[in-house]
Amino acid sequence: MPRPPALSPSRAGDFQQCPLLFRYRTVDRLPEPPSAAATLGTLVHAVLERLYDLPAPDRTVETAQERLEPEWRRMRDKRPELASLHDDEAAESAWLADGRQRLATYFDLENPQRLEPAGREEFVEVQLDDGPLLRGIVDRIDIAPDGSIRIVDYKTGKTPDPRYGAKKERFQMRFYALVIERIRQRRPALLQLLFLKDGGRLEIRPTGDDIAQVEHEIREVWAEITAAAAAGRFRTRKGPLCGWCSFQDRCPEFGGVEPALDPDAVERALGVRPAGA
């Protein structure tokens, strides 16, 4: 049985950034070359998740850093395309050194010896009434003795510029707060983002209004997505992130040719068939 159409924070973010990017990733599911930054994020997340498999006294910065290279070898074994991520051994060594620094920064922000997470890399989903299935992976869920819930997300990048209000990150965390509240019947008390490049921290204490607002935003985004699907047209939205997009050869903004839209792929991904198809 096919999975029902779903929306995650990353998919919503793709559509808000550029509907055509959303189409290529979610509808067409086109492959993308691995990036060093994204792969480092995956690697550091994996090390931090496995760190909590250890007894509390063994959760030291030295142990975490020692586990970085073995985890990297495991990743390369599973994904052979990662072997070409770096130009040479020197570039790979510098990249791994960046990873070790991110782990050291994590220990400046938290003491994992004092934590026993209730969930790690936890897949969560909930059906929104008259809306999409909401889905995502939460880095960590902590539950205090009094039952209060904290959601923690690790970011291997730097703290967002306050001039832009960390809009994307706030949306993501409130999205998860909505999902967790529906699943556990209790609103999370604290949403926490840890930025491991520079040691920044962003904390949100969500209110009922926050949850209502993010639900409204989710419904708005989903309405725009389904309207684009019904029209069979996912438009471009040129912006400062276009320079990092791997689909420029298929983007009209850069002289590329947009491939024909497959109506069956649209229906499978979004539950809507383009009009006239």
Coordinates of C-alpha atoms in Angstrom, one line a residue:
M1 CA 0.0 0.0 0.0
P2 CA 1.5 3.4 -0.9
R3 CA 2.3 5.8 1.9
P4 CA -0.1 8.7 2.3
P5 CA 1.2 12.2 1.2
A6 CA 3.2 13.7 4.0
L7 CA 4.9 17.0 4.9
S8 CA 8.1 17.4 6.9
P9 CA 9.8 20.6 8.0
S10 CA 12.5 20.1 5.3
R11 CA 9.9 19.5 2.5
A12 CA 8.0 22.6 3.6
G13 CA 11.2 24.6 3.7
D14 CA 12.0 23.4 0.1
F15 CA 8.7 24.6 -1.2
Q16 CA 9.0 28.0 0.6
Q17 CA 12.5 28.4 -0.9
C18 CA 11.6 27.3 -4.4
P19 CA 8.6 25.3 -5.6
L20 CA 10.7 23.8 -8.4
L21 CA 13.3 22.6 -6.0
F22 CA 10.5 21.0 -4.0
R23 CA 9.3 19.2 -7.2
Y24 CA 12.7 17.9 -8.0
R25 CA 13.3 16.5 -4.5
T26 CA 9.8 15.3 -3.5
V27 CA 8.0 14.5 -6.8
D28 CA 10.8 13.6 -9.2
R29 CA 13.1 12.4 -6.5
L30 CA 16.2 13.4 -8.5
P31 CA 19.5 12.3 -7.1
E32 CA 21.9 15.0 -5.8
P33 CA 25.6 14.8 -5.3
P34 CA 26.6 14.6 -1.6
S35 CA 27.9 17.9 -0.1
A36 CA 30.6 18.0 2.5
A37 CA 28.6 20.2 4.9
A38 CA 25.5 18.0 4.8
T39 CA 27.6 14.8 5.2
L40 CA 29.4 16.3 8.1
G41 CA 26.1 17.0 9.7
T42 CA 24.9 13.4 9.2
L43 CA 28.2 12.1 10.6
V44 CA 28.2 14.3 13.8
H45 CA 24.5 13.4 14.4
A46 CA 25.3 9.7 14.1
V47 CA 28.2 10.0 16.6
L48 CA 26.0 11.9 19.1
E49 CA 23.2 9.4 18.8
R50 CA 25.5 6.4 19.4
L51 CA 27.2 8.3 22.3
Y52 CA 24.0 7.7 24.4
D53 CA 24.3 4.0 23.9
L54 CA 27.3 4.1 26.3
P55 CA 27.1 4.1 30.1
A56 CA 27.0 7.7 31.4
P57 CA 30.6 7.8 32.7
D58 CA 31.9 6.9 29.3
R59 CA 30.2 9.7 27.5
T60 CA 33.3 11.9 27.2
V61 CA 34.5 14.3 24.5
E62 CA 37.5 12.0 23.9
T63 CA 35.2 9.0 23.3
A64 CA 33.0 11.0 21.0
Q65 CA 35.9 12.3 18.9
E66 CA 37.5 8.8 18.8
R67 CA 34.3 7.4 17.3
L68 CA 34.2 10.0 14.5
E69 CA 36.5 8.1 12.0
P70 CA 35.0 4.6 12.6
E71 CA 31.5 6.1 12.0
W72 CA 32.8 7.8 8.9
R73 CA 34.1 4.4 7.6
R74 CA 30.7 2.9 8.3
M75 CA 29.0 5.7 6.3
R76 CA 31.3 5.2 3.3
D77 CA 30.7 1.4 3.3
K78 CA 27.0 2.0 3.1
R79 CA 27.2 4.8 0.6
P80 CA 30.1 4.3 -1.9
E81 CA 29.5 7.6 -3.6
L82 CA 30.9 9.3 -0.5
A83 CA 34.4 8.1 -1.4
S84 CA 34.7 11.0 -3.9
L85 CA 33.5 13.6 -1.4
H86 CA 37.1 15.0 -0.9
D87 CA 39.7 15.8 -3.4
D88 CA 42.6 14.3 -1.4
E89 CA 43.5 13.0 2.1
A90 CA 44.5 16.4 3.3
A91 CA 41.0 17.7 2.5
E92 CA 39.4 14.7 4.3
S93 CA 41.7 15.2 7.3
A94 CA 40.7 18.9 7.6
W95 CA 37.0 17.9 7.3
L96 CA 37.3 15.3 10.0
A97 CA 39.1 17.9 12.2
D98 CA 36.0 20.1 11.7
G99 CA 33.8 17.3 12.9
R100 CA 35.9 16.8 16.0
Q101 CA 35.6 20.5 16.7
R102 CA 31.8 20.3 16.4
L103 CA 31.8 17.5 18.9
A104 CA 34.0 19.5 21.3
T105 CA 31.6 22.4 21.0
Y106 CA 28.7 20.1 21.9
F107 CA 30.4 19.2 25.2
D108 CA 30.7 22.9 25.9
L109 CA 26.9 23.2 25.6
E110 CA 25.8 20.1 27.4
N111 CA 27.0 17.4 29.7
P112 CA 25.7 14.1 28.3
Q113 CA 26.7 12.2 31.4
R114 CA 23.8 13.9 33.1
L115 CA 21.2 13.1 30.5
E116 CA 19.1 10.0 29.7
P117 CA 17.1 10.8 26.6
A118 CA 13.6 9.4 26.2
G119 CA 14.1 9.4 22.4
R120 CA 17.0 9.7 19.9
E121 CA 16.6 10.2 16.2
E122 CA 12.9 9.4 16.8
F123 CA 10.7 9.1 13.8
V124 CA 7.4 10.9 14.5
E125 CA 4.2 11.4 12.5
V126 CA 0.7 12.5 13.1
Q127 CA -2.3 13.1 10.8
L128 CA -3.5 16.7 10.7
D129 CA -7.3 16.9 10.5
D130 CA -8.3 17.8 6.9
G131 CA -4.6 18.2 6.2
P132 CA -1.4 16.3 5.4
L133 CA 0.3 13.6 7.4
L134 CA 3.0 15.5 9.4
R135 CA 6.3 13.6 9.6
G136 CA 9.9 14.1 10.8
I137 CA 12.8 12.9 12.8
V138 CA 13.5 14.5 16.1
D139 CA 17.2 14.5 17.2
R140 CA 16.4 14.1 20.9
I141 CA 13.5 14.1 23.3
D142 CA 14.1 14.5 27.0
I143 CA 11.5 14.0 29.7
A144 CA 12.0 15.5 33.2
P145 CA 10.8 13.7 36.4
D146 CA 7.8 16.0 36.4
G147 CA 6.9 14.9 32.9
S148 CA 7.8 18.1 31.1
I149 CA 9.2 17.6 27.6
R150 CA 12.2 19.1 25.9
I151 CA 13.0 18.7 22.2
V152 CA 16.6 19.1 21.2
D153 CA 17.9 19.6 17.7
Y154 CA 21.6 19.6 16.8
K155 CA 22.8 22.0 14.0
T156 CA 26.3 21.6 12.8
G157 CA 26.2 25.1 11.2
K158 CA 26.5 28.5 12.9
T159 CA 23.9 30.4 14.8
P160 CA 21.5 32.2 12.4
D161 CA 21.9 35.9 11.9
P162 CA 19.4 37.5 14.4
R163 CA 18.5 40.1 11.7
Y164 CA 16.6 37.3 9.9
G165 CA 15.0 35.9 13.0
A166 CA 15.9 32.3 12.5
K167 CA 12.6 31.8 10.8
K168 CA 13.4 28.4 9.2
E169 CA 14.7 27.0 12.5
R170 CA 11.8 28.3 14.5
F171 CA 9.3 26.9 12.1
Q172 CA 11.0 23.5 12.3
M173 CA 11.0 23.4 16.1
R174 CA 7.3 24.5 16.4
F175 CA 6.4 22.0 13.8
Y176 CA 7.9 19.3 16.0
A177 CA 6.2 20.8 19.1
L178 CA 2.9 20.4 17.3
V179 CA 3.5 16.8 16.4
I180 CA 4.8 15.8 19.8
E181 CA 1.9 17.6 21.6
R182 CA -0.6 15.6 19.4
I183 CA 1.3 12.3 20.1
R184 CA 2.0 12.7 23.8
Q185 CA -1.0 14.9 24.7
R186 CA 1.3 17.3 26.4
R187 CA 2.9 20.5 24.9
P188 CA 6.7 20.5 25.1
A189 CA 8.0 22.9 27.6
L190 CA 11.2 23.8 25.8
L191 CA 12.5 23.6 22.2
Q192 CA 16.3 23.9 22.0
L193 CA 18.6 24.2 19.1
L194 CA 22.3 23.7 19.6
F195 CA 24.6 25.2 17.0
L196 CA 27.8 23.3 17.0
K197 CA 29.9 25.5 14.7
D198 CA 30.0 28.5 17.1
G199 CA 28.4 27.2 20.3
G200 CA 25.2 29.2 19.9
R201 CA 21.9 28.2 21.5
L202 CA 18.3 29.1 20.6
E203 CA 15.5 28.3 23.0
I204 CA 11.8 28.5 22.5
R205 CA 9.1 28.0 25.1
P206 CA 6.1 27.3 23.0
T207 CA 2.7 28.7 23.9
G208 CA -0.7 27.6 22.7
D209 CA -0.6 30.5 20.3
D210 CA 2.7 29.3 18.9
I211 CA 1.2 25.9 18.2
A212 CA -1.9 27.4 16.6
Q213 CA 0.2 29.7 14.4
V214 CA 2.5 26.9 13.1
E215 CA -0.6 24.8 12.3
H216 CA -2.0 27.7 10.3
E217 CA 1.4 28.1 8.5
I218 CA 1.5 24.3 7.8
R219 CA -2.0 24.4 6.3
E220 CA -1.1 27.4 4.2
V221 CA 2.0 25.7 2.8
W222 CA 0.1 22.5 2.1
A223 CA -2.6 24.4 0.3
E224 CA 0.0 26.1 -1.9
I225 CA 1.7 22.7 -2.6
T226 CA -1.6 21.0 -3.6
A227 CA -2.6 24.0 -5.7
A228 CA 0.8 23.7 -7.6
A229 CA 0.2 20.0 -8.0
A230 CA -3.3 20.4 -9.4
A231 CA -2.1 23.1 -11.8
G232 CA 0.9 20.9 -12.8
R233 CA 3.2 23.9 -12.4
F234 CA 6.0 24.3 -9.8
R235 CA 7.4 27.7 -10.3
T236 CA 10.9 28.9 -9.7
R237 CA 11.8 31.3 -7.0
K238 CA 15.2 32.9 -7.5
G239 CA 17.1 33.8 -4.4
P240 CA 20.5 33.9 -2.6
L241 CA 20.5 30.1 -2.2
C242 CA 20.3 29.4 -5.9
G243 CA 24.1 29.3 -6.1
W244 CA 24.2 26.2 -4.0
C245 CA 21.4 24.4 -5.9
S246 CA 22.4 21.2 -7.7
F247 CA 19.6 21.5 -10.2
Q248 CA 20.7 24.5 -12.1
D249 CA 21.0 22.5 -15.3
R250 CA 17.3 21.8 -15.1
C251 CA 16.3 25.4 -14.0
P252 CA 14.9 27.9 -16.5
E253 CA 16.5 30.7 -14.3
F254 CA 19.9 29.4 -15.3
G255 CA 19.1 28.5 -18.9
G256 CA 18.3 24.9 -18.1
V257 CA 15.4 22.9 -19.4
E258 CA 12.7 21.8 -17.0
P259 CA 11.7 18.2 -17.7
A260 CA 8.1 17.2 -18.4
L261 CA 6.1 16.6 -15.3
D262 CA 5.0 13.0 -14.6
P263 CA 1.3 13.1 -13.4
D264 CA 1.6 9.7 -11.8
A265 CA 4.7 10.9 -9.8
V266 CA 2.7 13.9 -8.6
E267 CA -0.2 11.8 -7.5
R268 CA 2.0 9.3 -5.7
A269 CA 3.9 12.0 -3.8
L270 CA 1.1 14.5 -3.1
G271 CA -2.2 12.7 -3.6
V272 CA -3.3 15.2 -6.2
R273 CA -3.4 14.6 -10.0
P274 CA -2.7 17.5 -12.3
A275 CA -5.8 18.8 -14.0
G276 CA -6.2 17.3 -17.5
A277 CA -3.7 14.6 -16.9

